[in-house]
């Protein structure tokens, strides 16, 4: 009786802690979500497409999704379809389109906890979930719409459901298989490297485990894949495999991009993964870590920045932590007897191992978003270290508790700093010291952009002249999108005629050196006003009389979404079922 009461009380404590952890994560992800939204090039490109679909009908949805970075290869369209659904429910606005990503970012927290329970005891699983909940990396990637971001939910769901699929004691293997395939199919449409690596991991693990599942669930799973890839397949048929050709070219380009030696790639990848994992665990974005400078075997040159020399132990800690976690991971993999825990480690070996091999080939071009492909890895490796400390080291329990507290406080500290910057972006001018997560050179928020648009709108309403904007490339599309949404005639005034009736604006980071950019405009324009909006400065220009080439520009109504010039065709459903394409186009490709 007393054992039952003790167990019930303990479970209630875990449940309360679990709920609190989710609430903390939800708060960090949703706090001032709309005002502080990250809305740059990719976001405005996608928003333009979705807004057009919302305003003109669902049949304008494209059959393919965003382009894979640096190529003309297109992913599947599932991300656009999720954005469209989000816009219908939460509003045809940048923040409305991003709410689905917020929801998935919060939902990833409990899914991660259940994933951890496949191997770890509750107390370690909860500790890792707390870190996952407050991780600055996870928080920021939950706060805006971008096609790689939902991977934090769908990747974990894919492989959690896969573990349930191969579990000998699981009674509903078929349903878990269908769910795993559903999440896998979505994941492969969110990132090029997921498209390449995830099916390989999935199939290898299934071939090794060979779960006994009735044939109807294999058929259901196949139907799920075909259904979700139907738009992709149709577009390939219509274009005679144009996107497949881009896939082959993208694989060749990415694999041949680096001319570094194999030892250089190994050491650089180890360094990047170690520091990247520690960034995810701690929120620390500084660059003061021990770095491998040059590899010319048998000689290896390494060192660290001056700040690192002042705290050498801190500088090498990420490298040591990753090394220790790898050793303990393989030790556990060899010695583990429990079949559930063994399956967890085997899956981790294939999942994290294959992703890290992919990163090895890109060792000198690793982007922070690539870590979303193996998003649980830093936490799982840390958990294995914590498990070892708890079981094998005297007072190890207190060591891992202190480590979790340290990493939690570290993340909250850096999150507080980031939130202060986002809050003060429209009012104060400052330069971020480092940004290893989103790679932002300047903080710019949606609230700040809309303040600038209000200023531009006020001037437009006085004369009704079209608006011409040029700005930093990261935000040029965003400002043009905002103007389009409030039906103000607008254009990018690079390489266009100079019109007498026009409102001309330059928008640059306040602390940037834009004198050279201004000089080229001084030939044809006079500067009549400067207005600062925190980290951004707006310069209002008027054309010099002798430079005017025309009176006013005529704008045509945009009626369709085009693919762009010299790019494989991307059809919409409307184009697919109509005999001829509508007349005028919204050209989003070069946005």
PDB file of N, CA and C in Angstrom, residues 244-332:
ATOM      1  N   UNK A 244      14.225  16.233 -61.336  1.00  0.00           N
ATOM      2  CA  UNK A 244      15.164  15.127 -61.101  1.00  0.00           C
ATOM      3  C   UNK A 244      16.551  15.481 -61.630  1.00  0.00           C
ATOM      4  N   UNK A 245      16.586  16.125 -62.786  1.00  0.00           N
ATOM      5  CA  UNK A 245      17.876  16.564 -63.332  1.00  0.00           C
ATOM      6  C   UNK A 245      18.546  17.565 -62.402  1.00  0.00           C
ATOM      7  N   UNK A 246      17.740  18.448 -61.801  1.00  0.00           N
ATOM      8  CA  UNK A 246      18.295  19.392 -60.831  1.00  0.00           C
ATOM      9  C   UNK A 246      18.805  18.667 -59.586  1.00  0.00           C
ATOM     10  N   UNK A 247      18.141  17.571 -59.218  1.00  0.00           N
ATOM     11  CA  UNK A 247      18.580  16.771 -58.068  1.00  0.00           C
ATOM     12  C   UNK A 247      19.962  16.184 -58.328  1.00  0.00           C
ATOM     13  N   UNK A 248      20.150  15.598 -59.502  1.00  0.00           N
ATOM     14  CA  UNK A 248      21.454  15.023 -59.850  1.00  0.00           C
ATOM     15  C   UNK A 248      22.525  16.099 -59.858  1.00  0.00           C
ATOM     16  N   UNK A 249      22.191  17.252 -60.411  1.00  0.00           N
ATOM     17  CA  UNK A 249      23.151  18.357 -60.461  1.00  0.00           C
ATOM     18  C   UNK A 249      23.474  18.869 -59.059  1.00  0.00           C
ATOM     19  N   UNK A 250      22.456  18.938 -58.194  1.00  0.00           N
ATOM     20  CA  UNK A 250      22.661  19.422 -56.824  1.00  0.00           C
ATOM     21  C   UNK A 250      23.560  18.481 -56.044  1.00  0.00           C
ATOM     22  N   UNK A 251      23.339  17.167 -56.192  1.00  0.00           N
ATOM     23  CA  UNK A 251      24.178  16.183 -55.499  1.00  0.00           C
ATOM     24  C   UNK A 251      25.619  16.296 -55.965  1.00  0.00           C
ATOM     25  N   UNK A 252      25.814  16.414 -57.275  1.00  0.00           N
ATOM     26  CA  UNK A 252      27.167  16.536 -57.825  1.00  0.00           C
ATOM     27  C   UNK A 252      27.838  17.816 -57.360  1.00  0.00           C
ATOM     28  N   UNK A 253      27.079  18.914 -57.349  1.00  0.00           N
ATOM     29  CA  UNK A 253      27.640  20.215 -56.950  1.00  0.00           C
ATOM     30  C   UNK A 253      28.040  20.217 -55.489  1.00  0.00           C
ATOM     31  N   UNK A 254      27.157  19.700 -54.620  1.00  0.00           N
ATOM     32  CA  UNK A 254      27.442  19.723 -53.188  1.00  0.00           C
ATOM     33  C   UNK A 254      28.604  18.800 -52.844  1.00  0.00           C
ATOM     34  N   UNK A 255      28.711  17.654 -53.519  1.00  0.00           N
ATOM     35  CA  UNK A 255      29.771  16.711 -53.189  1.00  0.00           C
ATOM     36  C   UNK A 255      31.127  17.154 -53.708  1.00  0.00           C
ATOM     37  N   UNK A 256      31.142  17.983 -54.775  1.00  0.00           N
ATOM     38  CA  UNK A 256      32.415  18.420 -55.351  1.00  0.00           C
ATOM     39  C   UNK A 256      32.776  19.847 -54.973  1.00  0.00           C
ATOM     40  N   UNK A 257      31.977  20.448 -54.102  1.00  0.00           N
ATOM     41  CA  UNK A 257      32.167  21.860 -53.782  1.00  0.00           C
ATOM     42  C   UNK A 257      33.486  22.113 -53.066  1.00  0.00           C
ATOM     43  N   UNK A 258      33.841  21.214 -52.131  1.00  0.00           N
ATOM     44  CA  UNK A 258      35.051  21.412 -51.337  1.00  0.00           C
ATOM     45  C   UNK A 258      36.199  20.601 -51.913  1.00  0.00           C
ATOM     46  N   UNK A 259      37.371  21.221 -52.014  1.00  0.00           N
ATOM     47  CA  UNK A 259      38.566  20.552 -52.517  1.00  0.00           C
ATOM     48  C   UNK A 259      39.517  20.188 -51.381  1.00  0.00           C
ATOM     49  N   UNK A 260      39.028  20.213 -50.152  1.00  0.00           N
ATOM     50  CA  UNK A 260      39.867  19.924 -48.999  1.00  0.00           C
ATOM     51  C   UNK A 260      40.213  18.440 -48.946  1.00  0.00           C
ATOM     52  N   UNK A 261      41.298  18.137 -48.225  1.00  0.00           N
ATOM     53  CA  UNK A 261      41.696  16.746 -48.047  1.00  0.00           C
ATOM     54  C   UNK A 261      40.769  16.068 -47.048  1.00  0.00           C
ATOM     55  N   UNK A 262      40.760  14.740 -47.084  1.00  0.00           N
ATOM     56  CA  UNK A 262      39.884  13.990 -46.186  1.00  0.00           C
ATOM     57  C   UNK A 262      40.222  14.225 -44.713  1.00  0.00           C
ATOM     58  N   UNK A 263      41.511  14.201 -44.316  1.00  0.00           N
ATOM     59  CA  UNK A 263      41.825  14.509 -42.904  1.00  0.00           C
ATOM     60  C   UNK A 263      41.360  15.900 -42.485  1.00  0.00           C
ATOM     61  N   UNK A 264      41.495  16.869 -43.386  1.00  0.00           N
ATOM     62  CA  UNK A 264      41.021  18.220 -43.070  1.00  0.00           C
ATOM     63  C   UNK A 264      39.512  18.218 -42.836  1.00  0.00           C
ATOM     64  N   UNK A 265      38.787  17.481 -43.676  1.00  0.00           N
ATOM     65  CA  UNK A 265      37.334  17.418 -43.528  1.00  0.00           C
ATOM     66  C   UNK A 265      36.935  16.750 -42.214  1.00  0.00           C
ATOM     67  N   UNK A 266      37.634  15.671 -41.862  1.00  0.00           N
ATOM     68  CA  UNK A 266      37.303  14.958 -40.624  1.00  0.00           C
ATOM     69  C   UNK A 266      37.473  15.866 -39.416  1.00  0.00           C
ATOM     70  N   UNK A 267      38.622  16.521 -39.334  1.00  0.00           N
ATOM     71  CA  UNK A 267      38.899  17.364 -38.176  1.00  0.00           C
ATOM     72  C   UNK A 267      37.993  18.589 -38.139  1.00  0.00           C
ATOM     73  N   UNK A 268      37.731  19.167 -39.327  1.00  0.00           N
ATOM     74  CA  UNK A 268      36.850  20.333 -39.359  1.00  0.00           C
ATOM     75  C   UNK A 268      35.418  19.937 -38.979  1.00  0.00           C
ATOM     76  N   UNK A 269      34.959  18.786 -39.493  1.00  0.00           N
ATOM     77  CA  UNK A 269      33.611  18.326 -39.164  1.00  0.00           C
ATOM     78  C   UNK A 269      33.492  18.037 -37.671  1.00  0.00           C
ATOM     79  N   UNK A 270      34.532  17.430 -37.098  1.00  0.00           N
ATOM     80  CA  UNK A 270      34.511  17.144 -35.658  1.00  0.00           C
ATOM     81  C   UNK A 270      34.410  18.442 -34.860  1.00  0.00           C
ATOM     82  N   UNK A 271      35.180  19.422 -35.267  1.00  0.00           N
ATOM     83  CA  UNK A 271      35.150  20.721 -34.590  1.00  0.00           C
ATOM     84  C   UNK A 271      33.777  21.378 -34.724  1.00  0.00           C
ATOM     85  N   UNK A 272      33.237  21.404 -35.956  1.00  0.00           N
ATOM     86  CA  UNK A 272      31.950  22.065 -36.198  1.00  0.00           C
ATOM     87  C   UNK A 272      30.810  21.370 -35.448  1.00  0.00           C
ATOM     88  N   UNK A 273      30.816  20.045 -35.457  1.00  0.00           N
ATOM     89  CA  UNK A 273      29.750  19.302 -34.778  1.00  0.00           C
ATOM     90  C   UNK A 273      29.856  19.468 -33.268  1.00  0.00           C
ATOM     91  N   UNK A 274      31.084  19.431 -32.743  1.00  0.00           N
ATOM     92  CA  UNK A 274      31.285  19.607 -31.295  1.00  0.00           C
ATOM     93  C   UNK A 274      30.761  20.959 -30.835  1.00  0.00           C
ATOM     94  N   UNK A 275      31.176  22.007 -31.535  1.00  0.00           N
ATOM     95  CA  UNK A 275      30.772  23.362 -31.161  1.00  0.00           C
ATOM     96  C   UNK A 275      29.278  23.567 -31.425  1.00  0.00           C
ATOM     97  N   UNK A 276      28.775  23.007 -32.540  1.00  0.00           N
ATOM     98  CA  UNK A 276      27.352  23.125 -32.849  1.00  0.00           C
ATOM     99  C   UNK A 276      26.486  22.446 -31.801  1.00  0.00           C
ATOM    100  N   UNK A 277      26.889  21.255 -31.381  1.00  0.00           N
ATOM    101  CA  UNK A 277      26.140  20.554 -30.337  1.00  0.00           C
ATOM    102  C   UNK A 277      26.146  21.332 -29.025  1.00  0.00           C
ATOM    103  N   UNK A 278      27.299  21.917 -28.701  1.00  0.00           N
ATOM    104  CA  UNK A 278      27.388  22.681 -27.456  1.00  0.00           C
ATOM    105  C   UNK A 278      26.552  23.960 -27.544  1.00  0.00           C
ATOM    106  N   UNK A 279      26.501  24.543 -28.720  1.00  0.00           N
ATOM    107  CA  UNK A 279      25.631  25.709 -28.930  1.00  0.00           C
ATOM    108  C   UNK A 279      24.179  25.351 -28.636  1.00  0.00           C
ATOM    109  N   UNK A 280      23.737  24.201 -29.134  1.00  0.00           N
ATOM    110  CA  UNK A 280      22.361  23.764 -28.921  1.00  0.00           C
ATOM    111  C   UNK A 280      22.095  23.495 -27.439  1.00  0.00           C
ATOM    112  N   UNK A 281      23.091  22.958 -26.743  1.00  0.00           N
ATOM    113  CA  UNK A 281      22.925  22.619 -25.328  1.00  0.00           C
ATOM    114  C   UNK A 281      23.000  23.830 -24.410  1.00  0.00           C
ATOM    115  N   UNK A 282      23.829  24.810 -24.766  1.00  0.00           N
ATOM    116  CA  UNK A 282      24.116  25.910 -23.839  1.00  0.00           C
ATOM    117  C   UNK A 282      23.554  27.261 -24.270  1.00  0.00           C
ATOM    118  N   UNK A 283      23.297  27.430 -25.573  1.00  0.00           N
ATOM    119  CA  UNK A 283      22.876  28.736 -26.079  1.00  0.00           C
ATOM    120  C   UNK A 283      24.026  29.694 -26.300  1.00  0.00           C
ATOM    121  N   UNK A 284      25.254  29.263 -26.007  1.00  0.00           N
ATOM    122  CA  UNK A 284      26.424  30.135 -26.147  1.00  0.00           C
ATOM    123  C   UNK A 284      26.795  30.278 -27.615  1.00  0.00           C
ATOM    124  N   UNK A 285      26.824  31.524 -28.110  1.00  0.00           N
ATOM    125  CA  UNK A 285      27.113  31.785 -29.519  1.00  0.00           C
ATOM    126  C   UNK A 285      28.507  32.361 -29.736  1.00  0.00           C
ATOM    127  N   UNK A 286      29.337  32.393 -28.698  1.00  0.00           N
ATOM    128  CA  UNK A 286      30.669  32.972 -28.885  1.00  0.00           C
ATOM    129  C   UNK A 286      31.543  32.021 -29.690  1.00  0.00           C
ATOM    130  N   UNK A 287      32.584  32.574 -30.276  1.00  0.00           N
ATOM    131  CA  UNK A 287      33.490  31.806 -31.132  1.00  0.00           C
ATOM    132  C   UNK A 287      34.796  31.463 -30.428  1.00  0.00           C
ATOM    133  N   UNK A 288      34.824  31.594 -29.115  1.00  0.00           N
ATOM    134  CA  UNK A 288      36.078  31.440 -28.388  1.00  0.00           C
ATOM    135  C   UNK A 288      36.343  29.995 -28.006  1.00  0.00           C
ATOM    136  N   UNK A 289      36.305  29.117 -29.003  1.00  0.00           N
ATOM    137  CA  UNK A 289      36.577  27.714 -28.761  1.00  0.00           C
ATOM    138  C   UNK A 289      37.848  27.301 -29.496  1.00  0.00           C
ATOM    139  N   UNK A 290      38.434  26.243 -29.013  1.00  0.00           N
ATOM    140  CA  UNK A 290      39.657  25.717 -29.615  1.00  0.00           C
ATOM    141  C   UNK A 290      39.376  25.327 -31.062  1.00  0.00           C
ATOM    142  N   UNK A 291      40.231  25.770 -31.984  1.00  0.00           N
ATOM    143  CA  UNK A 291      39.974  25.566 -33.405  1.00  0.00           C
ATOM    144  C   UNK A 291      41.158  24.893 -34.080  1.00  0.00           C
ATOM    145  N   UNK A 292      40.851  24.014 -35.032  1.00  0.00           N
ATOM    146  CA  UNK A 292      41.870  23.364 -35.847  1.00  0.00           C
ATOM    147  C   UNK A 292      42.150  24.264 -37.037  1.00  0.00           C
ATOM    148  N   UNK A 293      43.398  24.743 -37.141  1.00  0.00           N
ATOM    149  CA  UNK A 293      43.743  25.754 -38.141  1.00  0.00           C
ATOM    150  C   UNK A 293      44.120  25.140 -39.488  1.00  0.00           C
ATOM    151  N   UNK A 294      44.977  24.115 -39.445  1.00  0.00           N
ATOM    152  CA  UNK A 294      45.506  23.565 -40.693  1.00  0.00           C
ATOM    153  C   UNK A 294      45.891  22.112 -40.489  1.00  0.00           C
ATOM    154  N   UNK A 295      45.647  21.296 -41.510  1.00  0.00           N
ATOM    155  CA  UNK A 295      46.013  19.883 -41.450  1.00  0.00           C
ATOM    156  C   UNK A 295      46.897  19.561 -42.638  1.00  0.00           C
ATOM    157  N   UNK A 296      48.112  19.150 -42.354  1.00  0.00           N
ATOM    158  CA  UNK A 296      49.051  18.704 -43.386  1.00  0.00           C
ATOM    159  C   UNK A 296      49.832  17.546 -42.785  1.00  0.00           C
ATOM    160  N   UNK A 297      49.158  16.369 -42.781  1.00  0.00           N
ATOM    161  CA  UNK A 297      49.695  15.226 -42.044  1.00  0.00           C
ATOM    162  C   UNK A 297      51.160  14.979 -42.365  1.00  0.00           C
ATOM    163  N   UNK A 298      51.951  14.652 -41.311  1.00  0.00           N
ATOM    164  CA  UNK A 298      51.542  14.366 -39.929  1.00  0.00           C
ATOM    165  C   UNK A 298      51.382  15.614 -39.053  1.00  0.00           C
ATOM    166  N   UNK A 299      51.477  16.809 -39.646  1.00  0.00           N
ATOM    167  CA  UNK A 299      51.398  18.036 -38.852  1.00  0.00           C
ATOM    168  C   UNK A 299      49.956  18.532 -38.774  1.00  0.00           C
ATOM    169  N   UNK A 300      49.540  18.888 -37.559  1.00  0.00           N
ATOM    170  CA  UNK A 300      48.222  19.477 -37.329  1.00  0.00           C
ATOM    171  C   UNK A 300      48.409  20.739 -36.509  1.00  0.00           C
ATOM    172  N   UNK A 301      47.973  21.867 -37.064  1.00  0.00           N
ATOM    173  CA  UNK A 301      48.072  23.135 -36.346  1.00  0.00           C
ATOM    174  C   UNK A 301      46.710  23.483 -35.751  1.00  0.00           C
ATOM    175  N   UNK A 302      46.726  23.817 -34.465  1.00  0.00           N
ATOM    176  CA  UNK A 302      45.486  24.166 -33.776  1.00  0.00           C
ATOM    177  C   UNK A 302      45.746  25.310 -32.818  1.00  0.00           C
ATOM    178  N   UNK A 303      44.682  25.974 -32.439  1.00  0.00           N
ATOM    179  CA  UNK A 303      44.809  27.097 -31.519  1.00  0.00           C
ATOM    180  C   UNK A 303      43.450  27.679 -31.229  1.00  0.00           C
ATOM    181  N   UNK A 304      43.449  28.843 -30.601  1.00  0.00           N
ATOM    182  CA  UNK A 304      42.181  29.479 -30.284  1.00  0.00           C
ATOM    183  C   UNK A 304      42.365  30.979 -30.204  1.00  0.00           C
ATOM    184  N   UNK A 305      41.257  31.743 -30.310  1.00  0.00           N
ATOM    185  CA  UNK A 305      41.337  33.199 -30.206  1.00  0.00           C
ATOM    186  C   UNK A 305      41.890  33.619 -28.851  1.00  0.00           C
ATOM    187  N   UNK A 306      42.249  34.886 -28.741  1.00  0.00           N
ATOM    188  CA  UNK A 306      42.851  35.397 -27.508  1.00  0.00           C
ATOM    189  C   UNK A 306      41.942  35.187 -26.306  1.00  0.00           C
ATOM    190  N   UNK A 307      40.626  35.368 -26.498  1.00  0.00           N
ATOM    191  CA  UNK A 307      39.698  35.162 -25.384  1.00  0.00           C
ATOM    192  C   UNK A 307      39.689  33.717 -24.919  1.00  0.00           C
ATOM    193  N   UNK A 308      39.902  32.814 -25.872  1.00  0.00           N
ATOM    194  CA  UNK A 308      39.932  31.400 -25.531  1.00  0.00           C
ATOM    195  C   UNK A 308      41.141  31.088 -24.655  1.00  0.00           C
ATOM    196  N   UNK A 309      42.263  31.761 -24.925  1.00  0.00           N
ATOM    197  CA  UNK A 309      43.483  31.499 -24.152  1.00  0.00           C
ATOM    198  C   UNK A 309      43.308  31.878 -22.688  1.00  0.00           C
ATOM    199  N   UNK A 310      42.420  32.830 -22.431  1.00  0.00           N
ATOM    200  CA  UNK A 310      42.177  33.245 -21.049  1.00  0.00           C
ATOM    201  C   UNK A 310      41.383  32.188 -20.282  1.00  0.00           C
ATOM    202  N   UNK A 311      40.683  31.333 -21.015  1.00  0.00           N
ATOM    203  CA  UNK A 311      39.895  30.273 -20.369  1.00  0.00           C
ATOM    204  C   UNK A 311      40.007  29.013 -21.220  1.00  0.00           C
ATOM    205  N   UNK A 312      41.210  28.432 -21.234  1.00  0.00           N
ATOM    206  CA  UNK A 312      41.515  27.335 -22.137  1.00  0.00           C
ATOM    207  C   UNK A 312      40.618  26.119 -21.896  1.00  0.00           C
ATOM    208  N   UNK A 313      40.268  25.858 -20.615  1.00  0.00           N
ATOM    209  CA  UNK A 313      39.417  24.710 -20.319  1.00  0.00           C
ATOM    210  C   UNK A 313      38.036  24.874 -20.952  1.00  0.00           C
ATOM    211  N   UNK A 314      37.500  26.094 -20.870  1.00  0.00           N
ATOM    212  CA  UNK A 314      36.213  26.371 -21.507  1.00  0.00           C
ATOM    213  C   UNK A 314      36.322  26.241 -23.021  1.00  0.00           C
ATOM    214  N   UNK A 315      37.467  26.644 -23.564  1.00  0.00           N
ATOM    215  CA  UNK A 315      37.655  26.606 -25.010  1.00  0.00           C
ATOM    216  C   UNK A 315      37.654  25.202 -25.582  1.00  0.00           C
ATOM    217  N   UNK A 316      38.160  24.226 -24.816  1.00  0.00           N
ATOM    218  CA  UNK A 316      38.231  22.857 -25.328  1.00  0.00           C
ATOM    219  C   UNK A 316      37.084  21.987 -24.813  1.00  0.00           C
ATOM    220  N   UNK A 317      36.235  22.526 -23.937  1.00  0.00           N
ATOM    221  CA  UNK A 317      35.169  21.721 -23.328  1.00  0.00           C
ATOM    222  C   UNK A 317      34.230  21.100 -24.361  1.00  0.00           C
ATOM    223  N   UNK A 318      33.741  21.839 -25.384  1.00  0.00           N
ATOM    224  CA  UNK A 318      32.855  21.206 -26.373  1.00  0.00           C
ATOM    225  C   UNK A 318      33.514  20.029 -27.088  1.00  0.00           C
ATOM    226  N   UNK A 319      34.815  20.156 -27.403  1.00  0.00           N
ATOM    227  CA  UNK A 319      35.521  19.066 -28.075  1.00  0.00           C
ATOM    228  C   UNK A 319      35.610  17.848 -27.165  1.00  0.00           C
ATOM    229  N   UNK A 320      35.912  18.082 -25.894  1.00  0.00           N
ATOM    230  CA  UNK A 320      36.028  16.984 -24.932  1.00  0.00           C
ATOM    231  C   UNK A 320      34.675  16.329 -24.684  1.00  0.00           C
ATOM    232  N   UNK A 321      33.619  17.140 -24.521  1.00  0.00           N
ATOM    233  CA  UNK A 321      32.290  16.604 -24.236  1.00  0.00           C
ATOM    234  C   UNK A 321      31.806  15.715 -25.373  1.00  0.00           C
ATOM    235  N   UNK A 322      32.022  16.139 -26.602  1.00  0.00           N
ATOM    236  CA  UNK A 322      31.590  15.333 -27.747  1.00  0.00           C
ATOM    237  C   UNK A 322      32.384  14.030 -27.817  1.00  0.00           C
ATOM    238  N   UNK A 323      33.684  14.108 -27.566  1.00  0.00           N
ATOM    239  CA  UNK A 323      34.527  12.908 -27.589  1.00  0.00           C
ATOM    240  C   UNK A 323      34.082  11.920 -26.510  1.00  0.00           C
ATOM    241  N   UNK A 324      33.873  12.421 -25.290  1.00  0.00           N
ATOM    242  CA  UNK A 324      33.453  11.558 -24.185  1.00  0.00           C
ATOM    243  C   UNK A 324      32.099  10.921 -24.474  1.00  0.00           C
ATOM    244  N   UNK A 325      31.181  11.698 -25.044  1.00  0.00           N
ATOM    245  CA  UNK A 325      29.844  11.167 -25.330  1.00  0.00           C
ATOM    246  C   UNK A 325      29.898  10.097 -26.414  1.00  0.00           C
ATOM    247  N   UNK A 326      30.774  10.257 -27.403  1.00  0.00           N
ATOM    248  CA  UNK A 326      30.918   9.236 -28.443  1.00  0.00           C
ATOM    249  C   UNK A 326      31.459   7.934 -27.858  1.00  0.00           C
ATOM    250  N   UNK A 327      32.468   8.041 -27.002  1.00  0.00           N
ATOM    251  CA  UNK A 327      33.041   6.853 -26.371  1.00  0.00           C
ATOM    252  C   UNK A 327      31.974   6.113 -25.566  1.00  0.00           C
ATOM    253  N   UNK A 328      31.234   6.846 -24.754  1.00  0.00           N
ATOM    254  CA  UNK A 328      30.199   6.233 -23.920  1.00  0.00           C
ATOM    255  C   UNK A 328      29.046   5.695 -24.761  1.00  0.00           C
ATOM    256  N   UNK A 329      28.741   6.362 -25.882  1.00  0.00           N
ATOM    257  CA  UNK A 329      27.678   5.883 -26.768  1.00  0.00           C
ATOM    258  C   UNK A 329      28.039   4.512 -27.327  1.00  0.00           C
ATOM    259  N   UNK A 330      29.244   4.374 -27.860  1.00  0.00           N
ATOM    260  CA  UNK A 330      29.646   3.094 -28.446  1.00  0.00           C
ATOM    261  C   UNK A 330      29.816   2.019 -27.373  1.00  0.00           C
ATOM    262  N   UNK A 331      30.272   2.412 -26.204  1.00  0.00           N
ATOM    263  CA  UNK A 331      30.370   1.460 -25.087  1.00  0.00           C
ATOM    264  C   UNK A 331      28.988   0.930 -24.728  1.00  0.00           C
ATOM    265  N   UNK A 332      28.013   1.817 -24.660  1.00  0.00           N
ATOM    266  CA  UNK A 332      26.639   1.415 -24.348  1.00  0.00           C
ATOM    267  C   UNK A 332      26.057   0.556 -25.463  1.00  0.00           C
TER     268      UNK A 332
END
